[in-house]
Amino acid sequence: MARRTSRNQRPVTNSRTAAAACPCGTGRTYADCCGACHTGASPAPTAEALMRSRYSAFARGEADYLLRTWHPRTRPARLDLDSGTRWRGLEILRTEGGSAFHTTGTVTFRASYEDAQGGGVLAEHSRFERYEGAWVYVDGDVAG
């Protein structure tokens, strides 16, 4: 069953402190939200939670986490993040599957950013699977 959400997220700062607001836009602190996934203290319970934690990892420059949560069959050998990109907000548009009762799921999202060329939006329909009991990112279709 699909659900549609419209979550207009307020821009957040790229603070590195655990008490700061989580970049994924839930309103929780980083430590109580995506930080627990990044440290390995708590795996993402849903595909959407993994999507949010991966967005936060991009915002915080956590390339190791991104690689760890990428399916081995589609994972690149290395990941070089652009330190000049500032991720400014995440909006989850739709999720399908991806709960504790599913083995696959999709998340459609928009993420706003700023870089040397100005601002922009990345829109993607991402696919997730359970691999060895944990949610992992498989791949996605970037919207034009």
PDB file of C-alpha atoms in Angstrom, residues 67-114:
ATOM      1  CA  LEU A  67      28.762   2.827   1.156  1.00  0.00           C
ATOM      2  CA  ARG A  68      27.765   0.543   4.068  1.00  0.00           C
ATOM      3  CA  THR A  69      24.073   1.069   3.311  1.00  0.00           C
ATOM      4  CA  TRP A  70      24.391   0.510  -0.447  1.00  0.00           C
ATOM      5  CA  HIS A  71      23.493  -2.933  -1.821  1.00  0.00           C
ATOM      6  CA  PRO A  72      26.707  -4.842  -2.719  1.00  0.00           C
ATOM      7  CA  ARG A  73      25.501  -5.599  -6.247  1.00  0.00           C
ATOM      8  CA  THR A  74      25.104  -1.877  -7.102  1.00  0.00           C
ATOM      9  CA  ARG A  75      27.551  -0.218  -4.678  1.00  0.00           C
ATOM     10  CA  PRO A  76      30.416   1.743  -6.253  1.00  0.00           C
ATOM     11  CA  ALA A  77      33.965   0.875  -5.231  1.00  0.00           C
ATOM     12  CA  ARG A  78      34.359   4.354  -3.736  1.00  0.00           C
ATOM     13  CA  LEU A  79      32.377   7.497  -3.237  1.00  0.00           C
ATOM     14  CA  ASP A  80      33.796  10.997  -3.500  1.00  0.00           C
ATOM     15  CA  LEU A  81      31.429  13.567  -2.034  1.00  0.00           C
ATOM     16  CA  ASP A  82      31.598  17.174  -3.212  1.00  0.00           C
ATOM     17  CA  SER A  83      32.505  19.198  -0.127  1.00  0.00           C
ATOM     18  CA  GLY A  84      31.154  22.314  -1.865  1.00  0.00           C
ATOM     19  CA  THR A  85      27.580  20.997  -1.962  1.00  0.00           C
ATOM     20  CA  ARG A  86      25.341  22.097   0.911  1.00  0.00           C
ATOM     21  CA  TRP A  87      22.153  20.057   1.294  1.00  0.00           C
ATOM     22  CA  ARG A  88      19.348  22.374   2.415  1.00  0.00           C
ATOM     23  CA  GLY A  89      16.189  20.309   2.773  1.00  0.00           C
ATOM     24  CA  LEU A  90      14.484  16.982   2.163  1.00  0.00           C
ATOM     25  CA  GLU A  91      10.886  16.396   1.162  1.00  0.00           C
ATOM     26  CA  ILE A  92       9.504  12.843   1.071  1.00  0.00           C
ATOM     27  CA  LEU A  93       6.848  12.719  -1.642  1.00  0.00           C
ATOM     28  CA  ARG A  94       5.797   9.069  -1.583  1.00  0.00           C
ATOM     29  CA  THR A  95       6.710   5.715  -0.075  1.00  0.00           C
ATOM     30  CA  GLU A  96       5.617   2.251  -1.136  1.00  0.00           C
ATOM     31  CA  GLY A  97       6.370  -0.848   0.919  1.00  0.00           C
ATOM     32  CA  GLY A  98       9.524  -0.578   2.940  1.00  0.00           C
ATOM     33  CA  SER A  99       8.026  -1.320   6.362  1.00  0.00           C
ATOM     34  CA  ALA A 100       9.082  -3.938   8.890  1.00  0.00           C
ATOM     35  CA  PHE A 101       6.787  -6.361   7.037  1.00  0.00           C
ATOM     36  CA  HIS A 102       8.290  -5.848   3.566  1.00  0.00           C
ATOM     37  CA  THR A 103      11.457  -6.974   1.820  1.00  0.00           C
ATOM     38  CA  THR A 104      11.431  -4.167  -0.746  1.00  0.00           C
ATOM     39  CA  GLY A 105      10.343  -0.566  -0.823  1.00  0.00           C
ATOM     40  CA  THR A 106      10.545   2.656  -2.765  1.00  0.00           C
ATOM     41  CA  VAL A 107      10.850   6.268  -1.685  1.00  0.00           C
ATOM     42  CA  THR A 108      10.292   9.251  -3.944  1.00  0.00           C
ATOM     43  CA  PHE A 109      11.867  12.450  -2.681  1.00  0.00           C
ATOM     44  CA  ARG A 110      13.154  15.925  -3.492  1.00  0.00           C
ATOM     45  CA  ALA A 111      16.313  17.289  -1.931  1.00  0.00           C
ATOM     46  CA  SER A 112      17.378  20.899  -2.311  1.00  0.00           C
ATOM     47  CA  TYR A 113      21.012  21.938  -2.383  1.00  0.00           C
ATOM     48  CA  GLU A 114      23.421  24.769  -3.075  1.00  0.00           C
TER      49      GLU A 114
END
